[in-house]
PDB file of C-alpha atoms in Angstrom:
ATOM      1  CA  UNK C   1      11.240   7.680   3.743  1.00 40.00           C
ATOM      2  CA  UNK C   2       7.910   9.334   4.491  1.00 43.00           C
ATOM      3  CA  UNK C   3       6.801  11.881   2.277  1.00 46.00           C
ATOM      4  CA  UNK C   4       9.544  11.696  -0.424  1.00 45.00           C
ATOM      5  CA  UNK C   5       7.006  11.318  -3.224  1.00 45.00           C
ATOM      6  CA  UNK C   6       6.572  15.004  -3.557  1.00 44.00           C
ATOM      7  CA  UNK C   7      10.389  15.647  -3.851  1.00 37.00           C
ATOM      8  CA  UNK C   8      10.380  12.958  -6.411  1.00 39.00           C
ATOM      9  CA  UNK C   9       7.672  14.723  -8.294  1.00 41.00           C
ATOM     10  CA  UNK C  10       9.113  18.098  -7.822  1.00 38.00           C
ATOM     11  CA  UNK C  11      12.436  17.111  -9.365  1.00 36.00           C
ATOM     12  CA  UNK C  12      10.609  15.154 -12.358  1.00 38.00           C
ATOM     13  CA  UNK C  13       9.214  18.277 -13.180  1.00 38.00           C
ATOM     14  CA  UNK C  14      12.286  19.915 -13.557  1.00 36.00           C
ATOM     15  CA  UNK C  15      13.819  17.087 -15.400  1.00 36.00           C
ATOM     16  CA  UNK C  16      10.993  16.182 -17.564  1.00 40.00           C
ATOM     17  CA  UNK C  17      10.116  19.151 -20.364  1.00 42.00           C
ATOM     18  CA  UNK C  18       6.737  19.007 -21.691  1.00 44.00           C
ATOM     19  CA  UNK C  19       5.907  16.643 -24.810  1.00 44.00           C
ATOM     20  CA  UNK C  20       9.677  15.763 -24.958  1.00 44.00           C
ATOM     21  CA  UNK C  21      11.612  12.452 -23.699  1.00 44.00           C
ATOM     22  CA  UNK C  22      11.542   8.973 -24.636  1.00 45.00           C
ATOM     23  CA  UNK C  23       8.648   6.721 -23.644  1.00 47.00           C
ATOM     24  CA  UNK C  24       8.979   2.852 -23.045  1.00 49.00           C
ATOM     25  CA  UNK C  25       5.554   2.316 -22.133  1.00 48.00           C
ATOM     26  CA  UNK C  26       2.180   3.588 -23.372  1.00 52.00           C
ATOM     27  CA  UNK C  27       1.813   7.535 -23.470  1.00 52.00           C
ATOM     28  CA  UNK C  28       1.440   9.319 -19.992  1.00 50.00           C
ATOM     29  CA  UNK C  29       3.257   6.289 -18.256  1.00 48.00           C
ATOM     30  CA  UNK C  30       5.551   6.849 -15.597  1.00 49.00           C
ATOM     31  CA  UNK C  31       8.371   4.955 -17.512  1.00 48.00           C
ATOM     32  CA  UNK C  32       8.814   8.181 -19.415  1.00 46.00           C
ATOM     33  CA  UNK C  33      12.127   9.335 -19.231  1.00 47.00           C
ATOM     34  CA  UNK C  34      13.106  12.963 -19.859  1.00 45.00           C
ATOM     35  CA  UNK C  35      15.484  14.153 -22.320  1.00 47.00           C
ATOM     36  CA  UNK C  36      18.906  15.097 -20.410  1.00 45.00           C
ATOM     37  CA  UNK C  37      20.341  18.894 -20.523  1.00 45.00           C
ATOM     38  CA  UNK C  38      16.689  20.253 -21.259  1.00 46.00           C
ATOM     39  CA  UNK C  39      16.130  23.685 -19.398  1.00 46.00           C
ATOM     40  CA  UNK C  40      13.535  23.826 -16.668  1.00 45.00           C
ATOM     41  CA  UNK C  41      11.120  26.683 -16.945  1.00 43.00           C
ATOM     42  CA  UNK C  42      10.623  28.780 -14.001  1.00 39.00           C
ATOM     43  CA  UNK C  43       7.441  27.169 -12.736  1.00 39.00           C
ATOM     44  CA  UNK C  44       9.456  23.906 -12.408  1.00 35.00           C
ATOM     45  CA  UNK C  45      11.853  25.516 -10.070  1.00 35.00           C
ATOM     46  CA  UNK C  46       9.361  27.070  -7.914  1.00 36.00           C
ATOM     47  CA  UNK C  47       7.805  23.753  -7.438  1.00 35.00           C
ATOM     48  CA  UNK C  48      11.171  22.029  -6.435  1.00 33.00           C
ATOM     49  CA  UNK C  49      11.878  25.237  -3.745  1.00 33.00           C
ATOM     50  CA  UNK C  50       8.170  24.580  -2.563  1.00 35.00           C
ATOM     51  CA  UNK C  51       8.637  20.861  -1.884  1.00 35.00           C
ATOM     52  CA  UNK C  52      11.974  21.387  -0.376  1.00 35.00           C
ATOM     53  CA  UNK C  53      10.660  23.983   2.411  1.00 36.00           C
ATOM     54  CA  UNK C  54       7.795  22.061   3.330  1.00 41.00           C
ATOM     55  CA  UNK C  55       7.508  21.761   7.073  1.00 46.00           C
ATOM     56  CA  UNK C  56       7.268  18.473   9.206  1.00 55.00           C
ATOM     57  CA  UNK C  57       4.435  15.759   8.499  1.00 60.00           C
ATOM     58  CA  UNK C  58       1.759  16.344  11.082  1.00 64.00           C
ATOM     59  CA  UNK C  59      -0.661  13.415   9.978  1.00 74.00           C
ATOM     60  CA  UNK C  60      -1.386  10.123  11.663  1.00 68.00           C
ATOM     61  CA  UNK C  61      -2.078   6.645  10.233  1.00 76.00           C
ATOM     62  CA  UNK C  62      -5.434   5.117  11.081  1.00 69.00           C
ATOM     63  CA  UNK C  63      -3.706   2.674  13.377  1.00 72.00           C
ATOM     64  CA  UNK C  64      -1.594   5.392  15.060  1.00 71.00           C
ATOM     65  CA  UNK C  65      -5.016   7.260  15.868  1.00 64.00           C
ATOM     66  CA  UNK C  66      -6.442   3.978  17.236  1.00 65.00           C
ATOM     67  CA  UNK C  67      -3.179   4.106  19.707  1.00 69.00           C
ATOM     68  CA  UNK C  68      -3.259   7.678  20.358  1.00 61.00           C
ATOM     69  CA  UNK C  69      -7.323   7.741  21.188  1.00 59.00           C
ATOM     70  CA  UNK C  70      -6.346   4.815  24.077  1.00 63.00           C
ATOM     71  CA  UNK C  71      -3.909   7.561  25.568  1.00 67.00           C
ATOM     72  CA  UNK C  72      -4.749  11.175  26.415  1.00 76.00           C
ATOM     73  CA  UNK C  73      -5.279  12.701  23.339  1.00 88.00           C
ATOM     74  CA  UNK C  74      -7.837  15.030  22.438  1.00 93.00           C
ATOM     75  CA  UNK C  75      -9.663  14.035  18.919  1.00 94.00           C
ATOM     76  CA  UNK C  76     -11.582  16.860  17.092  1.00 96.00           C
ATOM     77  CA  UNK C  77     -13.763  15.665  14.298  1.00 97.00           C
ATOM     78  CA  UNK C  78     -14.046  18.864  12.118  1.00 97.00           C
ATOM     79  CA  UNK C  79     -16.960  17.204   9.828  1.00 97.00           C
ATOM     80  CA  UNK C  80     -19.907  19.105   9.474  1.00 97.00           C
ATOM     81  CA  UNK C  81     -23.084  18.217  12.013  1.00 95.00           C
ATOM     82  CA  UNK C  82     -24.979  16.582   8.863  1.00 97.00           C
ATOM     83  CA  UNK C  83     -22.149  14.649   7.941  1.00 96.00           C
ATOM     84  CA  UNK C  84     -22.099  13.390  11.871  1.00 95.00           C
ATOM     85  CA  UNK C  85     -25.685  12.327  11.441  1.00 95.00           C
ATOM     86  CA  UNK C  86     -25.215  10.556   8.029  1.00 96.00           C
ATOM     87  CA  UNK C  87     -21.563   8.978   8.651  1.00 94.00           C
ATOM     88  CA  UNK C  88     -21.870   8.509  12.488  1.00 94.00           C
ATOM     89  CA  UNK C  89     -19.999   9.848  15.475  1.00 93.00           C
ATOM     90  CA  UNK C  90     -16.447   8.923  16.130  1.00 89.00           C
ATOM     91  CA  UNK C  91     -16.519   7.518  19.618  1.00 88.00           C
ATOM     92  CA  UNK C  92     -14.685   9.996  22.164  1.00 88.00           C
ATOM     93  CA  UNK C  93     -14.377  12.898  19.614  1.00 93.00           C
ATOM     94  CA  UNK C  94     -15.332  16.372  19.919  1.00 95.00           C
ATOM     95  CA  UNK C  95     -17.215  17.459  16.776  1.00 97.00           C
ATOM     96  CA  UNK C  96     -16.162  20.882  15.804  1.00 97.00           C
ATOM     97  CA  UNK C  97     -17.216  21.933  12.522  1.00 97.00           C
ATOM     98  CA  UNK C  98     -14.035  23.494  10.724  1.00 97.00           C
ATOM     99  CA  UNK C  99     -15.931  27.154  10.336  1.00 97.00           C
ATOM    100  CA  UNK C 100     -16.155  27.093  14.044  1.00 97.00           C
ATOM    101  CA  UNK C 101     -12.321  25.827  15.056  1.00 97.00           C
ATOM    102  CA  UNK C 102     -10.848  29.038  15.141  1.00 97.00           C
ATOM    103  CA  UNK C 103     -13.864  30.625  17.685  1.00 97.00           C
ATOM    104  CA  UNK C 104     -13.755  27.317  19.617  1.00 97.00           C
ATOM    105  CA  UNK C 105     -10.017  27.363  20.447  1.00 97.00           C
ATOM    106  CA  UNK C 106      -9.943  31.132  21.298  1.00 97.00           C
ATOM    107  CA  UNK C 107     -12.779  30.157  23.917  1.00 96.00           C
ATOM    108  CA  UNK C 108     -12.398  30.483  27.682  1.00 96.00           C
ATOM    109  CA  UNK C 109     -12.697  26.992  29.040  1.00 96.00           C
ATOM    110  CA  UNK C 110     -15.955  27.482  30.769  1.00 97.00           C
ATOM    111  CA  UNK C 111     -17.864  28.242  27.664  1.00 97.00           C
ATOM    112  CA  UNK C 112     -15.674  25.650  25.597  1.00 97.00           C
ATOM    113  CA  UNK C 113     -17.642  22.812  28.180  1.00 96.00           C
ATOM    114  CA  UNK C 114     -20.741  24.681  27.848  1.00 96.00           C
ATOM    115  CA  UNK C 115     -20.789  24.209  24.231  1.00 96.00           C
ATOM    116  CA  UNK C 116     -19.017  21.196  23.610  1.00 95.00           C
ATOM    117  CA  UNK C 117     -19.303  19.052  26.834  1.00 94.00           C
ATOM    118  CA  UNK C 118     -15.894  18.559  27.281  1.00 93.00           C
ATOM    119  CA  UNK C 119     -12.763  20.326  28.322  1.00 93.00           C
ATOM    120  CA  UNK C 120     -11.231  22.701  26.363  1.00 95.00           C
ATOM    121  CA  UNK C 121      -7.723  21.450  25.135  1.00 95.00           C
ATOM    122  CA  UNK C 122      -4.587  23.200  26.554  1.00 95.00           C
ATOM    123  CA  UNK C 123      -2.042  24.410  24.577  1.00 95.00           C
ATOM    124  CA  UNK C 124       0.249  21.667  25.008  1.00 94.00           C
ATOM    125  CA  UNK C 125      -2.123  18.916  24.872  1.00 94.00           C
ATOM    126  CA  UNK C 126      -1.932  16.334  22.308  1.00 92.00           C
ATOM    127  CA  UNK C 127      -4.837  16.887  19.615  1.00 95.00           C
ATOM    128  CA  UNK C 128      -5.684  15.057  16.715  1.00 94.00           C
ATOM    129  CA  UNK C 129      -8.296  16.630  13.983  1.00 96.00           C
ATOM    130  CA  UNK C 130      -9.894  14.234  11.723  1.00 95.00           C
ATOM    131  CA  UNK C 131     -12.524  14.852   8.690  1.00 94.00           C
ATOM    132  CA  UNK C 132     -13.786  12.615   5.887  1.00 93.00           C
ATOM    133  CA  UNK C 133     -10.742  13.167   3.290  1.00 92.00           C
ATOM    134  CA  UNK C 134      -7.969  15.184   5.333  1.00 92.00           C
ATOM    135  CA  UNK C 135      -8.331  18.416   3.491  1.00 95.00           C
ATOM    136  CA  UNK C 136     -10.163  20.180   6.597  1.00 96.00           C
ATOM    137  CA  UNK C 137      -8.267  18.555   9.245  1.00 96.00           C
ATOM    138  CA  UNK C 138      -5.008  19.532   7.529  1.00 96.00           C
ATOM    139  CA  UNK C 139      -6.784  23.485   7.867  1.00 97.00           C
ATOM    140  CA  UNK C 140      -7.751  22.746  11.339  1.00 97.00           C
ATOM    141  CA  UNK C 141      -4.090  21.844  12.183  1.00 96.00           C
ATOM    142  CA  UNK C 142      -3.090  24.842  10.324  1.00 96.00           C
ATOM    143  CA  UNK C 143      -5.142  26.696  12.628  1.00 96.00           C
ATOM    144  CA  UNK C 144      -4.346  25.116  15.788  1.00 97.00           C
ATOM    145  CA  UNK C 145      -0.301  25.840  14.964  1.00 96.00           C
ATOM    146  CA  UNK C 146      -1.275  29.472  14.412  1.00 96.00           C
ATOM    147  CA  UNK C 147      -3.111  29.963  17.619  1.00 96.00           C
ATOM    148  CA  UNK C 148      -0.234  28.325  19.525  1.00 96.00           C
ATOM    149  CA  UNK C 149      -1.010  24.761  20.121  1.00 96.00           C
ATOM    150  CA  UNK C 150       2.392  22.859  20.009  1.00 93.00           C
ATOM    151  CA  UNK C 151       1.080  19.328  19.513  1.00 91.00           C
ATOM    152  CA  UNK C 152      -1.754  18.997  16.931  1.00 94.00           C
ATOM    153  CA  UNK C 153      -1.756  16.170  14.173  1.00 92.00           C
ATOM    154  CA  UNK C 154      -4.275  15.055  11.586  1.00 90.00           C
ATOM    155  CA  UNK C 155      -6.056  12.006  10.297  1.00 83.00           C
TER     156      UNK C 155
END
């Protein structure tokens, strides 16, 4: 099941009191087992509720991204311009640095076309955001969703 690691860690946070339990492996090993019946602290309980309330996964794999780029998907690269110069441009992508995403997605279509040399994505278009490590693309995804874009994803 995709994305269950966070839930597993959250449950472990409740079950595993700090510094107690039995270990069959080296210190810090994942083979440590918690002492049952220990009362969880409030911070651990908050972790569980946070992980249980997480929304749907909007990420795509590299292979899925390659397949999507063959279709009518709009790919927006949110890396900075110097990163594009140093590491190269992703063919077919639009470079909109993260700091410009809000303004760009609110532009009128003529201004967007003039600034980025591409048609502006519509609210119903399939958009995939990407960056180097996925942190900025996740932020861009959140921005797009808050602006009413219904099909954004991130890589």
